[in-house]
Amino acid sequence: MKQIEAYVEEVYQGVGGNKKEINESKAEMKSHLLEAVHELKSEGKSEKEAISLAIERFGGEQEMRSIVSHLFKAQRIFAKSILYLAVAILILSITAVGLLSSFENENAMENSEVASTVLDTLKSQNSLTDSMETEITALIDGTDQISEVKIYKIDDVDRKSLLGYVEEAIPEFQYNKSVWSPDWLLAKFYPYGIDDGNQWYVQLETRLIGSWMAIILYSGLAVYATLFTIWATINAYHRKRLNIAWIIVFAIFNVVGYLVYILVGKRKVAFR
């Protein structure tokens, strides 16, 4: 029926989106209109009357065009929003982990510098003086992550049993300070030790926040993978090629799985 064909074409005029989806939507609209015409004719209406009444009940061209246009636009925006959000979360997670890693590396370098400076202070000295202890205390107070320093004299200690000696021995000097470490930071304190190869061993207790790096990275990857799977699933649904196997592929292989899906689709088209 030419009038119905013209009506449907007019409704979809200027509507952007996937051509296959648009054609399928057109066919569905035509089918509904033809069913309505058939029912009206069975009620005794002429074909012309039935067509006019069916179109009238369906809605005016301008109104339907606006509805269809908004529908396809909303679908595109929703799918793109999910993809953009997934990528944004992935980038933010990697950036946050990178910043934390850089922060921890800077702390590690500072730990090494502080320990080396302490050893330089002790160099060629047989005992600790008050001025040396004051200088070492100031060094530790100048850091944010070192909570403790212990200094051992090890001139008669076998290097192979050094760690065992340190665990049992009483340090020549020990200084502790409070380091910012609220429960939510999930910080852990680990020893960092260095000796001068002669008579002194310096051990620092330092704060590490590596747990947060793992939490941020794994959480970010999990959210990203979930959102990407939703986006890929929506696209597969609109292409009429969705099944549980593809959803599993998207969830497990992510971008690689979606590329395989695209390649398989292109191959099917090429063999037709």
Short mmCIF file of C-alpha atoms in Angstrom, two decimals:
data_model
loop_
_atom_site.label_atom_id
_atom_site.label_comp_id
_atom_site.label_asym_id
_atom_site.label_seq_id
_atom_site.Cartn_x
_atom_site.Cartn_y
_atom_site.Cartn_z
CA MET A 1 0.00 0.00 0.00
CA LYS A 2 1.69 3.15 -1.27
CA GLN A 3 0.12 5.49 1.28
CA ILE A 4 1.48 3.44 4.17
CA GLU A 5 4.90 3.19 2.50
CA ALA A 6 4.95 6.97 2.05
CA TYR A 7 3.84 7.54 5.65
CA VAL A 8 6.58 5.29 7.09
CA GLU A 9 9.27 6.87 4.88
CA GLU A 10 8.13 10.30 5.95
CA VAL A 11 8.27 9.34 9.62
CA TYR A 12 11.85 8.04 9.31
CA GLN A 13 13.07 10.85 7.11
CA GLY A 14 16.23 12.38 8.60
CA VAL A 15 16.47 9.80 11.41
CA GLY A 16 20.12 8.90 12.02
CA GLY A 17 21.46 5.62 13.29
CA ASN A 18 22.28 2.10 12.27
CA LYS A 19 20.69 1.49 8.85
CA LYS A 20 19.88 -2.11 9.66
CA GLU A 21 18.08 -1.09 12.86
CA ILE A 22 16.17 1.66 11.05
CA ASN A 23 15.06 -0.71 8.27
CA GLU A 24 13.93 -3.27 10.83
CA SER A 25 12.01 -0.58 12.74
CA LYS A 26 10.40 0.56 9.48
CA ALA A 27 9.34 -2.98 8.66
CA GLU A 28 7.86 -3.37 12.15
CA MET A 29 5.88 -0.12 11.80
CA LYS A 30 4.58 -1.17 8.37
CA SER A 31 3.54 -4.52 9.81
CA HIS A 32 1.56 -2.86 12.63
CA LEU A 33 -0.14 -0.47 10.19
CA LEU A 34 -1.07 -3.27 7.81
CA GLU A 35 -2.53 -5.28 10.70
CA ALA A 36 -4.57 -2.25 11.73
CA VAL A 37 -5.80 -1.75 8.14
CA HIS A 38 -6.76 -5.42 7.92
CA GLU A 39 -8.78 -5.21 11.17
CA LEU A 40 -10.55 -2.03 10.07
CA LYS A 41 -11.44 -3.54 6.69
CA SER A 42 -12.86 -6.59 8.49
CA GLU A 43 -15.08 -4.15 10.39
CA GLY A 44 -16.52 -2.95 7.09
CA LYS A 45 -14.31 0.05 6.33
CA SER A 46 -13.13 0.62 2.78
CA GLU A 47 -9.41 0.29 2.10
CA LYS A 48 -8.98 4.06 1.78
CA GLU A 49 -10.88 4.68 5.02
CA ALA A 50 -9.00 1.91 6.81
CA ILE A 51 -5.60 3.29 5.75
CA SER A 52 -6.46 6.84 6.77
CA LEU A 53 -7.89 5.74 10.11
CA ALA A 54 -4.92 3.44 10.86
CA ILE A 55 -2.46 6.26 10.17
CA GLU A 56 -4.54 8.67 12.20
CA ARG A 57 -4.55 6.31 15.19
CA PHE A 58 -0.82 5.71 14.83
CA GLY A 59 -0.08 9.42 14.99
CA GLY A 60 0.71 12.33 12.75
CA GLU A 61 3.87 12.33 10.65
CA GLN A 62 5.54 15.15 12.56
CA GLU A 63 4.69 13.67 15.95
CA MET A 64 5.88 10.17 15.01
CA ARG A 65 9.03 11.51 13.37
CA SER A 66 9.88 13.34 16.59
CA ILE A 67 9.23 10.24 18.70
CA VAL A 68 11.28 7.94 16.46
CA SER A 69 14.12 10.45 16.19
CA HIS A 70 14.27 10.86 19.97
CA LEU A 71 14.14 7.11 20.47
CA PHE A 72 17.13 6.38 18.21
CA LYS A 73 19.02 9.36 19.64
CA ALA A 74 18.41 8.19 23.21
CA GLN A 75 19.63 4.69 22.35
CA ARG A 76 22.84 6.06 20.83
CA ILE A 77 23.45 8.44 23.72
CA PHE A 78 22.83 5.72 26.31
CA ALA A 79 25.23 3.26 24.64
CA LYS A 80 27.91 5.91 24.14
CA SER A 81 27.53 7.12 27.72
CA ILE A 82 28.19 3.62 29.03
CA LEU A 83 31.29 3.27 26.85
CA TYR A 84 32.62 6.72 27.79
CA LEU A 85 32.00 6.02 31.49
CA ALA A 86 33.82 2.68 31.22
CA VAL A 87 36.85 4.27 29.56
CA ALA A 88 36.84 7.18 32.04
CA ILE A 89 36.83 4.79 35.02
CA LEU A 90 39.66 2.77 33.49
CA ILE A 91 41.76 5.89 32.87
CA LEU A 92 41.05 7.29 36.35
CA SER A 93 41.95 3.97 37.99
CA ILE A 94 45.23 3.66 36.11
CA THR A 95 46.04 7.33 36.81
CA ALA A 96 45.30 6.92 40.53
CA VAL A 97 47.47 3.79 40.74
CA GLY A 98 50.23 5.59 38.85
CA LEU A 99 50.11 8.54 41.25
CA LEU A 100 50.15 6.26 44.30
CA SER A 101 53.00 4.25 42.82
CA SER A 102 54.95 7.45 42.19
CA PHE A 103 54.24 8.57 45.76
CA GLU A 104 55.48 5.26 47.15
CA ASN A 105 58.60 5.37 44.97
CA GLU A 106 59.40 8.87 46.24
CA ASN A 107 59.01 7.61 49.81
CA ALA A 108 61.28 4.66 49.07
CA MET A 109 63.93 7.01 47.67
CA GLU A 110 63.60 9.23 50.73
CA ASN A 111 63.96 6.17 53.02
CA SER A 112 67.18 5.23 51.25
CA GLU A 113 68.50 8.80 51.45
CA VAL A 114 67.65 9.11 55.15
CA ALA A 115 69.30 5.76 55.98
CA SER A 116 72.40 6.70 53.97
CA THR A 117 72.56 10.11 55.69
CA VAL A 118 72.32 8.44 59.10
CA LEU A 119 75.17 6.11 58.17
CA ASP A 120 77.23 9.08 56.98
CA THR A 121 76.61 10.70 60.36
CA LEU A 122 77.82 7.55 62.10
CA LYS A 123 80.80 7.06 59.78
CA SER A 124 84.10 6.45 61.58
CA GLN A 125 82.40 6.98 64.96
CA ASN A 126 82.65 4.37 67.69
CA SER A 127 79.70 5.68 69.65
CA LEU A 128 76.70 7.95 69.37
CA THR A 129 76.86 11.47 70.78
CA ASP A 130 73.95 13.65 71.87
CA SER A 131 74.44 15.94 68.87
CA MET A 132 74.36 12.93 66.51
CA GLU A 133 71.16 11.66 68.11
CA THR A 134 69.61 15.11 67.75
CA GLU A 135 70.61 15.25 64.08
CA ILE A 136 69.18 11.77 63.40
CA THR A 137 65.95 12.63 65.23
CA ALA A 138 65.56 15.76 63.09
CA LEU A 139 66.04 13.67 59.95
CA ILE A 140 63.25 11.28 60.96
CA ASP A 141 60.95 14.13 61.98
CA GLY A 142 61.44 15.63 58.53
CA THR A 143 59.70 12.66 56.89
CA ASP A 144 56.03 11.73 56.71
CA GLN A 145 56.32 7.95 56.43
CA ILE A 146 59.13 6.86 58.79
CA SER A 147 57.76 5.94 62.21
CA GLU A 148 60.86 4.47 63.82
CA VAL A 149 64.64 4.33 63.55
CA LYS A 150 66.89 1.83 65.31
CA ILE A 151 70.68 1.91 65.21
CA TYR A 152 72.73 -1.19 66.01
CA LYS A 153 76.45 -1.64 66.45
CA ILE A 154 77.47 -4.72 64.45
CA ASP A 155 81.27 -4.64 64.31
CA ASP A 156 81.56 -8.18 65.75
CA VAL A 157 78.51 -9.65 63.99
CA ASP A 158 78.71 -12.16 61.13
CA ARG A 159 76.91 -10.65 58.10
CA LYS A 160 75.16 -13.97 57.44
CA SER A 161 73.44 -13.80 60.84
CA LEU A 162 72.88 -10.03 60.79
CA LEU A 163 69.08 -10.12 60.56
CA GLY A 164 68.84 -12.66 63.35
CA TYR A 165 71.10 -10.53 65.51
CA VAL A 166 69.03 -7.41 64.89
CA GLU A 167 65.83 -9.19 65.94
CA GLU A 168 67.35 -10.11 69.32
CA ALA A 169 69.79 -7.26 70.05
CA ILE A 170 69.09 -4.04 71.93
CA PRO A 171 69.72 -1.02 69.69
CA GLU A 172 72.28 1.62 70.56
CA PHE A 173 69.69 4.24 69.71
CA GLN A 174 65.95 4.13 69.06
CA TYR A 175 63.51 6.87 68.17
CA ASN A 176 59.76 6.52 67.53
CA LYS A 177 57.25 9.03 66.27
CA SER A 178 53.58 8.99 65.32
CA VAL A 179 52.87 8.73 61.59
CA TRP A 180 49.51 9.64 60.03
CA SER A 181 47.79 6.33 59.39
CA PRO A 182 43.97 6.25 59.80
CA ASP A 183 42.26 2.87 59.51
CA TRP A 184 40.76 3.65 56.08
CA LEU A 185 44.27 4.19 54.66
CA LEU A 186 44.97 0.44 55.12
CA ALA A 187 48.61 1.26 55.74
CA LYS A 188 51.19 -1.31 56.79
CA PHE A 189 54.58 -0.71 58.36
CA TYR A 190 57.64 -2.58 57.12
CA PRO A 191 61.31 -2.49 58.14
CA TYR A 192 63.97 -1.08 55.84
CA GLY A 193 67.57 -1.81 56.82
CA ILE A 194 71.03 -0.84 55.61
CA ASP A 195 74.54 -1.23 57.03
CA ASP A 196 77.86 0.49 56.37
CA GLY A 197 79.70 -2.81 55.88
CA ASN A 198 81.70 -2.18 59.02
CA GLN A 199 80.15 -1.42 62.40
CA TRP A 200 76.73 0.23 62.05
CA TYR A 201 73.31 -1.02 60.98
CA VAL A 202 70.33 1.33 60.52
CA GLN A 203 66.77 0.03 60.48
CA LEU A 204 63.77 2.19 59.61
CA GLU A 205 60.10 1.36 60.09
CA THR A 206 58.22 2.87 57.13
CA ARG A 207 54.57 3.23 56.15
CA LEU A 208 53.36 1.65 52.90
CA ILE A 209 49.91 2.06 51.32
CA GLY A 210 50.22 -0.52 48.55
CA SER A 211 46.92 -2.11 49.55
CA TRP A 212 45.04 0.88 48.11
CA MET A 213 46.80 0.49 44.77
CA ALA A 214 45.52 -3.08 44.45
CA ILE A 215 42.00 -2.10 45.57
CA ILE A 216 41.78 0.83 43.12
CA LEU A 217 43.24 -1.14 40.22
CA TYR A 218 41.10 -4.26 40.64
CA SER A 219 37.93 -2.31 41.41
CA GLY A 220 38.49 -0.02 38.42
CA LEU A 221 39.13 -2.95 36.09
CA ALA A 222 36.05 -4.77 37.38
CA VAL A 223 33.75 -1.75 36.86
CA TYR A 224 35.27 -1.04 33.45
CA ALA A 225 34.88 -4.66 32.32
CA THR A 226 31.25 -4.73 33.50
CA LEU A 227 30.33 -1.49 31.72
CA PHE A 228 32.16 -2.53 28.55
CA THR A 229 30.31 -5.84 28.57
CA ILE A 230 26.98 -3.98 28.89
CA TRP A 231 27.91 -1.68 26.00
CA ALA A 232 29.00 -4.56 23.78
CA THR A 233 25.85 -6.50 24.67
CA ILE A 234 23.63 -3.54 23.72
CA ASN A 235 25.41 -3.23 20.37
CA ALA A 236 25.08 -6.95 19.71
CA TYR A 237 21.37 -6.77 20.57
CA HIS A 238 20.78 -3.93 18.11
CA ARG A 239 22.62 -5.88 15.43
CA LYS A 240 20.35 -8.89 16.10
CA ARG A 241 23.34 -11.09 16.84
CA LEU A 242 23.12 -11.38 20.59
CA ASN A 243 23.40 -14.70 22.38
CA ILE A 244 24.81 -15.93 25.69
CA ALA A 245 28.06 -17.04 24.04
CA TRP A 246 28.88 -13.52 22.87
CA ILE A 247 28.08 -12.07 26.30
CA ILE A 248 30.58 -14.51 27.85
CA VAL A 249 33.17 -13.59 25.20
CA PHE A 250 32.69 -9.87 25.93
CA ALA A 251 32.95 -10.44 29.68
CA ILE A 252 36.12 -12.55 29.49
CA PHE A 253 38.04 -11.07 26.57
CA ASN A 254 36.75 -7.49 26.66
CA VAL A 255 37.98 -5.41 23.67
CA VAL A 256 39.57 -8.46 22.02
CA GLY A 257 36.27 -10.32 22.30
CA TYR A 258 34.37 -7.42 20.73
CA LEU A 259 36.87 -7.22 17.85
CA VAL A 260 36.34 -10.94 17.24
CA TYR A 261 32.58 -10.30 17.23
CA ILE A 262 33.02 -7.55 14.59
CA LEU A 263 35.31 -9.71 12.43
CA VAL A 264 32.89 -12.63 12.56
CA GLY A 265 30.05 -10.32 11.52
CA LYS A 266 32.04 -8.96 8.58
CA ARG A 267 32.97 -12.46 7.48
CA LYS A 268 29.33 -13.55 7.51
CA VAL A 269 28.40 -10.56 5.34
CA ALA A 270 31.26 -11.32 2.93
CA PHE A 271 30.12 -14.93 2.46
CA ARG A 272 26.52 -13.98 1.66
#
